[in-house]
Each structure stands twice: as C-alpha cells, then as structure tokens.
GROMACS .gro file of C-alpha atoms in nm:
model
  219
    1MET     CA    1   0.000   0.000   0.000
    2THR     CA    2   0.132   0.343  -0.095
    3GLN     CA    3   0.214   0.558   0.208
    4ASN     CA    4   0.063   0.906   0.212
    5PHE     CA    5   0.226   1.231   0.314
    6ALA     CA    6   0.187   1.310   0.684
    7SER     CA    7   0.372   1.643   0.707
    8VAL     CA    8   0.398   1.957   0.492
    9VAL     CA    9   0.686   2.203   0.522
   10LEU     CA   10   0.631   2.544   0.364
   11ASP     CA   11   0.864   2.830   0.291
   12VAL     CA   12   0.704   3.171   0.351
   13ASP     CA   13   0.860   3.441   0.130
   14SER     CA   14   0.751   3.398  -0.235
   15THR     CA   15   0.578   3.070  -0.148
   16LEU     CA   16   0.313   3.104   0.120
   17CYS     CA   17   0.310   3.481   0.065
   18GLY     CA   18   0.386   3.683  -0.245
   19ILE     CA   19   0.653   3.906  -0.096
   20GLU     CA   20   1.015   3.880   0.012
   21GLY     CA   21   1.001   4.023   0.363
   22ILE     CA   22   1.347   4.179   0.377
   23ASP     CA   23   1.303   4.325   0.029
   24TRP     CA   24   0.966   4.468   0.132
   25LEU     CA   25   1.128   4.638   0.429
   26ALA     CA   26   1.415   4.765   0.212
   27GLU     CA   27   1.172   4.938  -0.023
   28ARG     CA   28   1.075   5.160   0.268
   29ALA     CA   29   1.438   5.264   0.314
   30GLY     CA   30   1.483   5.425  -0.029
   31ASP     CA   31   1.574   5.321  -0.382
   32VAL     CA   32   1.946   5.263  -0.326
   33ILE     CA   33   1.899   5.026  -0.032
   34ALA     CA   34   1.600   4.860  -0.200
   35ARG     CA   35   1.801   4.776  -0.512
   36GLU     CA   36   2.100   4.647  -0.316
   37VAL     CA   37   1.893   4.428  -0.085
   38ALA     CA   38   1.677   4.291  -0.369
   39SER     CA   39   1.988   4.203  -0.567
   40GLN     CA   40   2.144   4.023  -0.271
   41THR     CA   41   1.820   3.833  -0.202
   42ASP     CA   42   1.781   3.721  -0.562
   43ARG     CA   43   2.144   3.611  -0.593
   44ALA     CA   44   2.118   3.414  -0.268
   45MET     CA   45   1.795   3.243  -0.378
   46ARG     CA   46   1.956   3.150  -0.711
   47GLY     CA   47   2.257   3.005  -0.531
   48GLU     CA   48   2.502   3.267  -0.661
   49LEU     CA   49   2.572   3.381  -0.304
   50ARG     CA   50   2.550   3.180   0.016
   51LEU     CA   51   2.280   3.309   0.249
   52GLU     CA   52   2.528   3.360   0.532
   53GLU     CA   53   2.718   3.603   0.309
   54VAL     CA   54   2.420   3.840   0.287
   55TYR     CA   55   2.187   3.774   0.580
   56ALA     CA   56   2.339   4.005   0.841
   57ALA     CA   57   2.433   4.263   0.578
   58ARG     CA   58   2.075   4.294   0.450
   59LEU     CA   59   1.933   4.337   0.799
   60GLU     CA   60   2.199   4.595   0.884
   61LEU     CA   61   2.098   4.794   0.576
   62VAL     CA   62   1.728   4.775   0.662
   63ARG     CA   63   1.749   4.785   1.045
   64PRO     CA   64   1.381   4.691   1.104
   65GLY     CA   65   1.231   4.832   1.423
   66ALA     CA   66   0.916   4.730   1.607
   67ASN     CA   67   0.684   4.932   1.380
   68ASP     CA   68   0.845   4.790   1.067
   69ILE     CA   69   0.806   4.436   1.199
   70ASP     CA   70   0.436   4.495   1.271
   71GLU     CA   71   0.374   4.648   0.928
   72LEU     CA   72   0.553   4.360   0.757
   73ALA     CA   73   0.326   4.122   0.949
   74ALA     CA   74   0.022   4.293   0.800
   75ALA     CA   75   0.180   4.280   0.454
   76TYR     CA   76   0.234   3.905   0.483
   77VAL     CA   77  -0.132   3.853   0.566
   78SER     CA   78  -0.239   4.071   0.271
   79ALA     CA   79  -0.002   3.888   0.035
   80LEU     CA   80  -0.115   3.534   0.121
   81ALA     CA   81  -0.103   3.313  -0.188
   82PRO     CA   82  -0.444   3.270  -0.355
   83GLY     CA   83  -0.626   2.971  -0.212
   84ALA     CA   84  -0.360   2.903   0.053
   85ASP     CA   85  -0.602   2.949   0.343
   86LYS     CA   86  -0.849   2.690   0.212
   87VAL     CA   87  -0.578   2.443   0.113
   88VAL     CA   88  -0.395   2.465   0.446
   89ALA     CA   89  -0.729   2.422   0.626
   90SER     CA   90  -0.792   2.106   0.422
   91TRP     CA   91  -0.450   1.972   0.519
   92HIS     CA   92  -0.530   2.027   0.884
   93ASP     CA   93  -0.870   1.860   0.837
   94ARG     CA   94  -0.695   1.555   0.689
   95GLY     CA   95  -0.458   1.536   0.985
   96LEU     CA   96  -0.142   1.659   0.812
   97LYS     CA   97   0.113   1.841   1.024
   98VAL     CA   98   0.191   2.180   0.866
   99VAL     CA   99   0.505   2.373   0.960
  100LEU     CA  100   0.658   2.695   0.831
  101VAL     CA  101   1.034   2.709   0.789
  102SER     CA  102   1.164   3.049   0.684
  103GLY     CA  103   1.469   3.270   0.689
  104GLY     CA  104   1.231   3.560   0.745
  105ILE     CA  105   1.148   3.750   1.062
  106ARG     CA  106   0.963   3.527   1.306
  107GLN     CA  107   0.762   3.806   1.471
  108SER     CA  108   0.627   3.913   1.131
  109ILE     CA  109   0.538   3.560   1.024
  110LEU     CA  110   0.348   3.458   1.338
  111PRO     CA  111   0.032   3.658   1.248
  112VAL     CA  112  -0.009   3.494   0.907
  113ALA     CA  113   0.050   3.156   1.072
  114ARG     CA  114  -0.227   3.237   1.318
  115VAL     CA  115  -0.464   3.320   1.030
  116LEU     CA  116  -0.393   2.973   0.890
  117GLY     CA  117  -0.435   2.792   1.221
  118ILE     CA  118  -0.063   2.708   1.241
  119LEU     CA  119   0.059   2.703   1.600
  120PRO     CA  120   0.357   2.919   1.706
  121GLU     CA  121   0.562   2.609   1.784
  122CYS     CA  122   0.525   2.510   1.420
  123VAL     CA  123   0.678   2.838   1.298
  124HIS     CA  124   1.053   2.826   1.253
  125ALA     CA  125   1.208   3.158   1.152
  126VAL     CA  126   1.466   3.412   1.270
  127ALA     CA  127   1.389   3.632   1.569
  128VAL     CA  128   1.485   3.999   1.535
  129ASN     CA  129   1.571   4.195   1.848
  130VAL     CA  130   1.453   4.547   1.927
  131ASN     CA  131   1.553   4.767   2.218
  132ALA     CA  132   1.328   4.949   2.466
  133SER     CA  133   1.271   5.233   2.220
  134GLY     CA  134   1.164   4.991   1.947
  135SER     CA  135   1.480   5.029   1.739
  136TYR     CA  136   1.663   4.744   1.568
  137ALA     CA  137   1.908   4.566   1.796
  138GLY     CA  138   2.031   4.273   1.588
  139PHE     CA  139   1.898   3.924   1.528
  140ASP     CA  140   1.937   3.573   1.665
  141VAL     CA  141   2.282   3.496   1.525
  142THR     CA  142   2.257   3.138   1.653
  143SER     CA  143   1.966   3.059   1.419
  144ARG     CA  144   2.043   2.792   1.162
  145LEU     CA  145   1.794   2.963   0.931
  146ALA     CA  146   2.039   3.244   0.861
  147VAL     CA  147   2.271   3.005   0.672
  148ALA     CA  148   2.236   2.837   0.334
  149THR     CA  149   2.180   2.481   0.456
  150GLY     CA  150   1.983   2.582   0.764
  151LYS     CA  151   1.640   2.471   0.642
  152ARG     CA  152   1.773   2.121   0.579
  153ASP     CA  153   1.916   2.106   0.931
  154VAL     CA  154   1.605   2.248   1.099
  155VAL     CA  155   1.368   2.010   0.920
  156ALA     CA  156   1.591   1.713   0.999
  157ALA     CA  157   1.592   1.807   1.368
  158LEU     CA  158   1.210   1.837   1.380
  159ASN     CA  159   1.168   1.462   1.325
  160LEU     CA  160   0.836   1.521   1.150
  161PRO     CA  161   0.586   1.241   1.086
  162ARG     CA  162   0.671   1.081   0.754
  163LEU     CA  163   0.625   1.102   0.468
  164VAL     CA  164   0.735   1.468   0.451
  165PHE     CA  165   0.650   1.701   0.162
  166ALA     CA  166   0.826   2.039   0.132
  167ALA     CA  167   0.771   2.336  -0.098
  168GLY     CA  168   0.967   2.653  -0.161
  169ASP     CA  169   1.105   2.879  -0.431
  170GLY     CA  170   1.472   2.931  -0.344
  171ILE     CA  171   1.799   2.744  -0.331
  172THR     CA  172   1.783   2.744   0.049
  173ASP     CA  173   1.452   2.558   0.020
  174LEU     CA  174   1.600   2.307  -0.224
  175ALA     CA  175   1.848   2.211   0.050
  176MET     CA  176   1.553   2.048   0.231
  177ARG     CA  177   1.535   1.787  -0.046
  178GLU     CA  178   1.808   1.592   0.134
  179THR     CA  179   1.587   1.534   0.440
  180VAL     CA  180   1.229   1.519   0.307
  181ASP     CA  181   1.052   1.264   0.089
  182MET     CA  182   0.951   1.505  -0.186
  183PHE     CA  183   1.054   1.864  -0.264
  184CYS     CA  184   0.833   2.079  -0.485
  185ALA     CA  185   0.954   2.404  -0.640
  186PHE     CA  186   0.679   2.662  -0.595
  187THR     CA  187   0.672   2.893  -0.899
  188GLY     CA  188   0.363   3.101  -0.829
  189PHE     CA  189   0.566   3.410  -0.744
  190ALA     CA  190   0.921   3.334  -0.860
  191ALA     CA  191   1.057   3.063  -1.089
  192ARG     CA  192   1.428   2.996  -1.055
  193ALA     CA  193   1.588   2.746  -1.292
  194ALA     CA  194   1.850   2.646  -1.035
  195VAL     CA  195   1.563   2.524  -0.815
  196THR     CA  196   1.310   2.389  -1.064
  197SER     CA  197   1.575   2.184  -1.245
  198GLN     CA  198   1.652   1.984  -0.929
  199ALA     CA  199   1.307   1.966  -0.768
  200ASP     CA  200   1.096   1.649  -0.762
  201ALA     CA  201   0.795   1.848  -0.884
  202THR     CA  202   0.682   2.202  -0.959
  203ALA     CA  203   0.359   2.385  -0.877
  204ALA     CA  204   0.239   2.738  -0.943
  205THR     CA  205  -0.066   2.736  -0.712
  206PHE     CA  206  -0.166   2.594  -0.377
  207GLU     CA  207  -0.433   2.390  -0.550
  208ALA     CA  208  -0.156   2.229  -0.755
  209LEU     CA  209   0.045   2.163  -0.438
  210ASP     CA  210  -0.259   1.994  -0.287
  211HIS     CA  211  -0.305   1.779  -0.598
  212ILE     CA  212   0.054   1.655  -0.570
  213ILE     CA  213   0.012   1.580  -0.200
  214ARG     CA  214  -0.315   1.395  -0.259
  215SER     CA  215  -0.154   1.193  -0.539
  216GLY     CA  216   0.124   1.077  -0.310
  217PRO     CA  217   0.503   1.053  -0.343
  218ALA     CA  218   0.488   0.888  -0.684
  219ALA     CA  219   0.327   1.201  -0.836
   0.00000   0.00000   0.00000
C-alpha cells in the first residue's frame, strides 16, 4: 500500500506569501537600499551567493524596528497566496502536520500563521531583536535559518511524521530535499531554474500543491 504524506513544510517568502520580507522592508528605506537588498536576495535564492554572506548585511541595511516588523506582518497577511487558506485548512482537516520554515522574521510571520491555524511552535524563523525604544538591535545569530543549509538542518531536527512534503522557491529551500521525501519548487511568485531543475515536482498554485500531495510521493 502506498504511504501518504503526513507532514507539509512550507517556505514563507515567495511561497506562502507573495513578498520577500526583507526586500519589502528595504523598499521603505529608499531606492538605493532597496536595489541592493533585492539584488542580494535574488542572488542568494539563485545560489550565486550563500545566504550567510548576505543575511546580516541585508538586515543591517534595513534595520527593522518594532513598527516595521508589525507592518511587515500585515503585509504578509495581505499577500497570502491565492487559495492558501483553504488548502492549508484542508490539510489540517486531513490530519497533516503543517510547519513553516523560513529565513524571514519570526515576529512578522506569526500573524499569518495564526490566520492559517498554524501554532507558534510550528513556525521556525529568525527572531529579530529590538531595544526598549523599538529600534533594531540585531537578530538571533545562533539561528540555523540564517545560513544556506539551515532549512535542511532544521527540518531534519524536527523529526516530523513521515512522509514529509516540502515546498519553496529558493535554493535554500532546495536544500531540504536531502531530508524530506519530496521537494516541490513553488513557482507562483518566482521561478528559478536552479531550483526547478533539481526539484521532484513544480507547482504554481496551492491547488496544484494539494493535488501533488493527494496523489502521493509517486506524483
């Protein structure tokens, strides 16, 4: 008998939501910073730069404070992928464990997770620190999600119920392929050849993701 998927791992930026969080914040800091940060993000997601080469540098350019983090949270909710709420609800109804694994800002991702019924303990992202005045005060430098292979390591450590399906758009997401049973390149917001060429499947919508999951690992 064919075993079904029991867990779903989702990237957030350009997968669950149609924005890149750090890029969105950079756009508020002016054209020069926006272009530099967007270029670094794209090169990292294509595998031209390792994430650890740009992660701290991008945040230092943007320096997101408490208000920025809250506004990004609202932007994530507004940019939810079409149909994602209904599809994630159906996964929960079928007993699948759904987790978010992101190199984005944890505090900004928690609200969209709450909208989808995903518990805080199932949200794995990078915490940003702010001081008493609400200004940027660095980030959790111990987080594995700030390095290129971090998503692979985090998912492996979660010991999720198998079989495990994962979806994402970037090269850091593709690293999860080593520790999950199927990796799907999500192309609804960004299609990167370095990722799609090595993925087990591709999907441009959440309905398509659901179809693959329902079909099982042989899809």
